[in-house]
Short mmCIF file of N, CA and C in Angstrom, two decimals:
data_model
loop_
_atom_site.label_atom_id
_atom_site.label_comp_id
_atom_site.label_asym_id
_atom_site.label_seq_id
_atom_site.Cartn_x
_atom_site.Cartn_y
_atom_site.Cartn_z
N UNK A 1 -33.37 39.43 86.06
CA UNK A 1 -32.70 40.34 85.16
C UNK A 1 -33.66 40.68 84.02
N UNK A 2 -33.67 41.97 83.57
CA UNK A 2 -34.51 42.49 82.58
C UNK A 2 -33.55 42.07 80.89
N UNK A 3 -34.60 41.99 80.06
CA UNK A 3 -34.34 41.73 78.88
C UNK A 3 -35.12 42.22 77.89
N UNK A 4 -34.07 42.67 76.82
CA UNK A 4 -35.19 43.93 75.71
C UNK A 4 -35.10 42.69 74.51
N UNK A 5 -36.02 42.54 73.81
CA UNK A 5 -36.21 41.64 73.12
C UNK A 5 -36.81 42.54 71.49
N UNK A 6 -35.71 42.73 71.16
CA UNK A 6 -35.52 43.54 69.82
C UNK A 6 -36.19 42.65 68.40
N UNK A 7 -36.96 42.93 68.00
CA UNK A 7 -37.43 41.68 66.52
C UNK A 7 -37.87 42.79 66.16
N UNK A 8 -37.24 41.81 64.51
CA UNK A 8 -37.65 43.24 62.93
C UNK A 8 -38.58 42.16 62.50
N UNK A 9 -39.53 42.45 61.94
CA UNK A 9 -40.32 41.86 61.15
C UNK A 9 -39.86 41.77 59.49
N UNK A 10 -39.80 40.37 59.00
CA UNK A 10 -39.90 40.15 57.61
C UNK A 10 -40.65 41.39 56.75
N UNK A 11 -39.51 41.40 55.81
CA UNK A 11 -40.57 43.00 54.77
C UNK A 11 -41.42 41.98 54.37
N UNK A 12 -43.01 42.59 53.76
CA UNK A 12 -44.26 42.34 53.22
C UNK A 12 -44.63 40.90 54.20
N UNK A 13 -44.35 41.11 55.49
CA UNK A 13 -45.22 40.54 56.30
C UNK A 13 -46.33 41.02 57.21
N UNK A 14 -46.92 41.70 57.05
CA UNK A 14 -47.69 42.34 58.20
C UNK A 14 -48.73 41.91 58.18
N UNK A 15 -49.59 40.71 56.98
CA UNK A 15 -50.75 39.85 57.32
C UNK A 15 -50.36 38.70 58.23
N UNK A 16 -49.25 38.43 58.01
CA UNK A 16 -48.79 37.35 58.90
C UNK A 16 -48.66 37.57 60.53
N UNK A 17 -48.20 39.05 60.98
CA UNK A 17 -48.52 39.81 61.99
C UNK A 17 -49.96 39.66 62.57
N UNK A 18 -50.87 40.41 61.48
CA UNK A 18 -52.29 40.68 62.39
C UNK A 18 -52.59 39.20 62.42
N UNK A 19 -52.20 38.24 61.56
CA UNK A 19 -53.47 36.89 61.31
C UNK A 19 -52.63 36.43 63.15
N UNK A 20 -51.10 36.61 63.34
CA UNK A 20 -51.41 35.67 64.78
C UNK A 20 -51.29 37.04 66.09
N UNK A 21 -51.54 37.76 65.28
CA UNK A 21 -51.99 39.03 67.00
C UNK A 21 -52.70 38.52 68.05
N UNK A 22 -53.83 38.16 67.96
CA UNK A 22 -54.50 37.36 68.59
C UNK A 22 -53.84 36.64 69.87
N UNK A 23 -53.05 35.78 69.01
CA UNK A 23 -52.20 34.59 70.09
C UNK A 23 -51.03 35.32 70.75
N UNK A 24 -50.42 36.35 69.84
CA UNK A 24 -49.45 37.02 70.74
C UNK A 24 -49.69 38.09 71.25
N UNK A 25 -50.74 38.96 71.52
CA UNK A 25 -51.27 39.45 72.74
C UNK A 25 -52.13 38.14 73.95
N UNK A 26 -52.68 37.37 73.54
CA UNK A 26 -52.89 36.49 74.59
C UNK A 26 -51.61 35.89 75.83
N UNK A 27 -50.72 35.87 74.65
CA UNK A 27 -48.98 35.33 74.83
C UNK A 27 -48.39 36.51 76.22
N UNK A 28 -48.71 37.54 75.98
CA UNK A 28 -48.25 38.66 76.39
C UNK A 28 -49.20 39.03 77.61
N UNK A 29 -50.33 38.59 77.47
CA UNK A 29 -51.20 38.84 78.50
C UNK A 29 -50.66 37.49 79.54
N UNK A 30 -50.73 36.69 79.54
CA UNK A 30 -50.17 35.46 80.41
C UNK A 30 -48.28 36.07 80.89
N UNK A 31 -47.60 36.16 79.99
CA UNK A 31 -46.81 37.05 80.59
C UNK A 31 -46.73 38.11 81.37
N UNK A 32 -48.04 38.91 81.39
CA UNK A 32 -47.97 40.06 82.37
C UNK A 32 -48.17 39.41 83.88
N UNK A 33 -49.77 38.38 83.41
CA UNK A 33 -50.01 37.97 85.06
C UNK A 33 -49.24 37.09 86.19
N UNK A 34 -47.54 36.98 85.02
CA UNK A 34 -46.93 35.75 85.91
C UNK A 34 -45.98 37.28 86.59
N UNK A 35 -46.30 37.86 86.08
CA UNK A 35 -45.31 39.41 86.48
C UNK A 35 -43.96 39.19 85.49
N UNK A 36 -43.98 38.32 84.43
CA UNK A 36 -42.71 38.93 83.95
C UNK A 36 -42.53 39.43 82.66
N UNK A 37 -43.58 40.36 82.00
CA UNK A 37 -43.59 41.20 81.31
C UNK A 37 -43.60 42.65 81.57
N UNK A 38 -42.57 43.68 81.47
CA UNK A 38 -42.54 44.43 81.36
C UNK A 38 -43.56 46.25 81.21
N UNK A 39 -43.25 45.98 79.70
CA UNK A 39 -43.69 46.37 78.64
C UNK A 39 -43.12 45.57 77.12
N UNK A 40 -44.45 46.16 76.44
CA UNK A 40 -44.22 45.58 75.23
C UNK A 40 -44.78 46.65 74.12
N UNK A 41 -44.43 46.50 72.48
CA UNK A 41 -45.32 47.32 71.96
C UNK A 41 -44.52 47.54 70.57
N UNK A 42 -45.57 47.78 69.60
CA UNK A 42 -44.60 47.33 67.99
C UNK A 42 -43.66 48.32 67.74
N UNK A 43 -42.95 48.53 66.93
CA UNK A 43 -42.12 49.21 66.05
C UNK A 43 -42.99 50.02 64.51
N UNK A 44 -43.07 51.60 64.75
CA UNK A 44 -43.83 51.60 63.60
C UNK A 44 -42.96 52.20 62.30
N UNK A 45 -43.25 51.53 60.82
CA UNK A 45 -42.47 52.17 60.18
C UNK A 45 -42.90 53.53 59.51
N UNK A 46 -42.34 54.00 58.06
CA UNK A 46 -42.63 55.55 58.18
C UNK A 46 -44.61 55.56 57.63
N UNK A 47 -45.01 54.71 57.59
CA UNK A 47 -46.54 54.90 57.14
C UNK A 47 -47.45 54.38 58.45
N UNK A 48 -46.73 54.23 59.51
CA UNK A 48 -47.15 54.09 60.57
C UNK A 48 -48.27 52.98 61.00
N UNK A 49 -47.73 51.66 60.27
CA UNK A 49 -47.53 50.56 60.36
C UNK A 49 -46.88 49.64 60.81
N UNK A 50 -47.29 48.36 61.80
CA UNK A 50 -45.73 47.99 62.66
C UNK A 50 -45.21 46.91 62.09
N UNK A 51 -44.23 47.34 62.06
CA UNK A 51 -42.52 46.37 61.25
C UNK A 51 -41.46 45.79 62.29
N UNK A 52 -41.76 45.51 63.37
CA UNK A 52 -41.06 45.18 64.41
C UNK A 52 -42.13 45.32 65.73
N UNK A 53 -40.86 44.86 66.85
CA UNK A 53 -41.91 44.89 68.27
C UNK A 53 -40.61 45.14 69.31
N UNK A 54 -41.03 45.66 70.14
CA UNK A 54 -40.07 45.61 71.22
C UNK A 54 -40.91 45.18 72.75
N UNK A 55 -40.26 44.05 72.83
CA UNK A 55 -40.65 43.42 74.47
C UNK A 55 -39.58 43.45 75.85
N UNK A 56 -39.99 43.67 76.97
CA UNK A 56 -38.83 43.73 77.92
C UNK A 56 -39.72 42.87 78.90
N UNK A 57 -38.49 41.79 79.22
CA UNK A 57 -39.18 40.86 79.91
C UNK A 57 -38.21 40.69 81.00
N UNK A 58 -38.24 39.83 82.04
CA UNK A 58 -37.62 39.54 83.75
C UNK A 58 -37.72 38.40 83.11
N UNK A 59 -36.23 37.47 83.41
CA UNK A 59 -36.05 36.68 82.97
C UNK A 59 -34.97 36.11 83.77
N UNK A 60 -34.72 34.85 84.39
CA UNK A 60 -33.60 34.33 85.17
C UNK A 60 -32.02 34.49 84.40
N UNK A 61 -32.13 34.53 83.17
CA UNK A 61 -31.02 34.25 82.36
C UNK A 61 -31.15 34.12 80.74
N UNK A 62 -30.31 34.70 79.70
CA UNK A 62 -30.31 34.86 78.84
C UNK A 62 -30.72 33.34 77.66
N UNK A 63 -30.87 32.41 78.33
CA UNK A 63 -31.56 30.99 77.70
C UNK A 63 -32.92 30.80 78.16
N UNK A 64 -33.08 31.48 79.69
CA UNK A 64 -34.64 31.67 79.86
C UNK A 64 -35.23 32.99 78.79
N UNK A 65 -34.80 33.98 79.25
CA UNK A 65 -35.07 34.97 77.88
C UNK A 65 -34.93 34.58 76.17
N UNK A 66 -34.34 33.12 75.71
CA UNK A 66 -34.04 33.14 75.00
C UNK A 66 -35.51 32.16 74.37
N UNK A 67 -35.46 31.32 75.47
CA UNK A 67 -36.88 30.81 75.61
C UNK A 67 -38.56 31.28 75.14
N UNK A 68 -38.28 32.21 76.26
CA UNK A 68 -39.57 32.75 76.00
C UNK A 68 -39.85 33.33 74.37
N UNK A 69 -39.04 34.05 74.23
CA UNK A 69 -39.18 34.49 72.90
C UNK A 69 -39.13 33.62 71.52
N UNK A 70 -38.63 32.36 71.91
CA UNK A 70 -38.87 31.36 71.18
C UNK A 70 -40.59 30.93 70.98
N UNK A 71 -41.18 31.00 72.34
CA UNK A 71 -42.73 30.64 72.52
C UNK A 71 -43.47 31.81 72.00
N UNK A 72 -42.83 32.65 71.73
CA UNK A 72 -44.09 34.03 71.09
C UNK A 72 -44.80 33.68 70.05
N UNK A 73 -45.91 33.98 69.61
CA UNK A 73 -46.47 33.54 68.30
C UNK A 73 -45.93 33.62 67.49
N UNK A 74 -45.96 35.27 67.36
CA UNK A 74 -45.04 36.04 66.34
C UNK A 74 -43.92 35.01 65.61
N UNK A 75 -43.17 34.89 66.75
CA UNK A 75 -42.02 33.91 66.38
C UNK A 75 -42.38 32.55 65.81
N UNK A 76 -43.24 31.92 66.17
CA UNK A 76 -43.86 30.89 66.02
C UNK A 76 -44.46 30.39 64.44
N UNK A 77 -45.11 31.95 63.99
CA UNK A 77 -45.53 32.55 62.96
C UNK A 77 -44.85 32.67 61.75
N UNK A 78 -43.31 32.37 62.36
CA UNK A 78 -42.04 33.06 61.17
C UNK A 78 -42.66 34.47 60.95
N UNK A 79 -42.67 35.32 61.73
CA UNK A 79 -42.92 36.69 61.40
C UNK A 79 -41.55 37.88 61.22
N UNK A 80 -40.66 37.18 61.72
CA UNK A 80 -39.08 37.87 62.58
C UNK A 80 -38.18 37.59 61.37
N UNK A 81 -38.00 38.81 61.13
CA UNK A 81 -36.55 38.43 59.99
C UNK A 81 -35.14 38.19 61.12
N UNK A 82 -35.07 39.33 62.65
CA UNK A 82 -34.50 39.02 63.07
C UNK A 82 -34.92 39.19 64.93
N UNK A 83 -34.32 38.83 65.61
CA UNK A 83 -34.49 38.98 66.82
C UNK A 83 -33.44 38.86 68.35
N UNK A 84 -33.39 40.07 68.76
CA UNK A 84 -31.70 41.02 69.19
C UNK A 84 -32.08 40.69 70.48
N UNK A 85 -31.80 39.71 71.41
CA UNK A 85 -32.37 39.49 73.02
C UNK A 85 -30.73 40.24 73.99
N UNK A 86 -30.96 41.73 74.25
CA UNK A 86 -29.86 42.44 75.08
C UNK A 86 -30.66 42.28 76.53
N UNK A 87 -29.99 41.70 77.27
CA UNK A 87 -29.68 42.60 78.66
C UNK A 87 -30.20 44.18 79.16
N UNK A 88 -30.59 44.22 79.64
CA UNK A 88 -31.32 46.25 79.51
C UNK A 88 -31.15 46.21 81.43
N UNK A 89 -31.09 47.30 81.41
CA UNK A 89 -31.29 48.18 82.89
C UNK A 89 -31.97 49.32 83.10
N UNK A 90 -33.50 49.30 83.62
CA UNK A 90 -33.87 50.68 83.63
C UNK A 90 -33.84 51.29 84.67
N UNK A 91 -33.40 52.33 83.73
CA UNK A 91 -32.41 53.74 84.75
C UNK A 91 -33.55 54.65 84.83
N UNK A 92 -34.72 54.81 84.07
CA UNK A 92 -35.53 56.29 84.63
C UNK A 92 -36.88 55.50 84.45
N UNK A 93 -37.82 56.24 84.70
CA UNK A 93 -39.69 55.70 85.17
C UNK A 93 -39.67 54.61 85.26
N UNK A 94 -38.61 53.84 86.02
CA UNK A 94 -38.75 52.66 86.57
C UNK A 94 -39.79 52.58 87.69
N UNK A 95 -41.06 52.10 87.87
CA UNK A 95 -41.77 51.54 88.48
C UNK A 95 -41.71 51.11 89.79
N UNK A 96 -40.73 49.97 89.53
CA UNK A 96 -39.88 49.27 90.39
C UNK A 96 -39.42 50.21 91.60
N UNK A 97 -38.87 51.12 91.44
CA UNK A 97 -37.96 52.07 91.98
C UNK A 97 -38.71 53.41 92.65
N UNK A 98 -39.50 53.63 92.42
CA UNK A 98 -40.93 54.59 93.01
C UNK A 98 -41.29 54.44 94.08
#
């Protein structure tokens, strides 16, 4: 089952962002090669700077999804003021479905 993994970033955090980018694109890269990353990719705000992230991950169940996103750096980092783990279904340029 797919899962959209919604996180706002803490206001006047965005050094805290780049300092663990690093680990959470590494994070994200190991997620792609097990195949259960999606897509991923920040949230930008109006100065076009990112203040959030949105990840969609394959996940057995909403405690495995709840999991993973526990292991993100980001998260790890205290970077997340909050973080919204929905259920998703994609209905169009699904990949999958091609």
């Amino acid at each position: 089952m797919l899962f959209a993994l919604i996180c706002k970033d803490k206001p006047n955090h965005l050094q805290v962002r780049l300092d663990a980018r690093p680990d959470h694109v590494a994070f994200l890269n190991e997620l792609n090669a097990k195949g259960a990353l999606k897509f991923a990719g920040p949230f930008l705000d109006a100065d076009g700077k990112p203040d959030g992230s949105l990840v969609v991950i394959e996940a057995a169940d909403a405690a495995a999804a709840q999991g993973l996103a526990a292991t993100d750096p980001y998260a790890k980092a205290g970077l997340f003021e909050s973080v919204d783990i929905r259920p998703w279904n994609w209905v169009f340029n699904n990949p999958a479905s091609a």
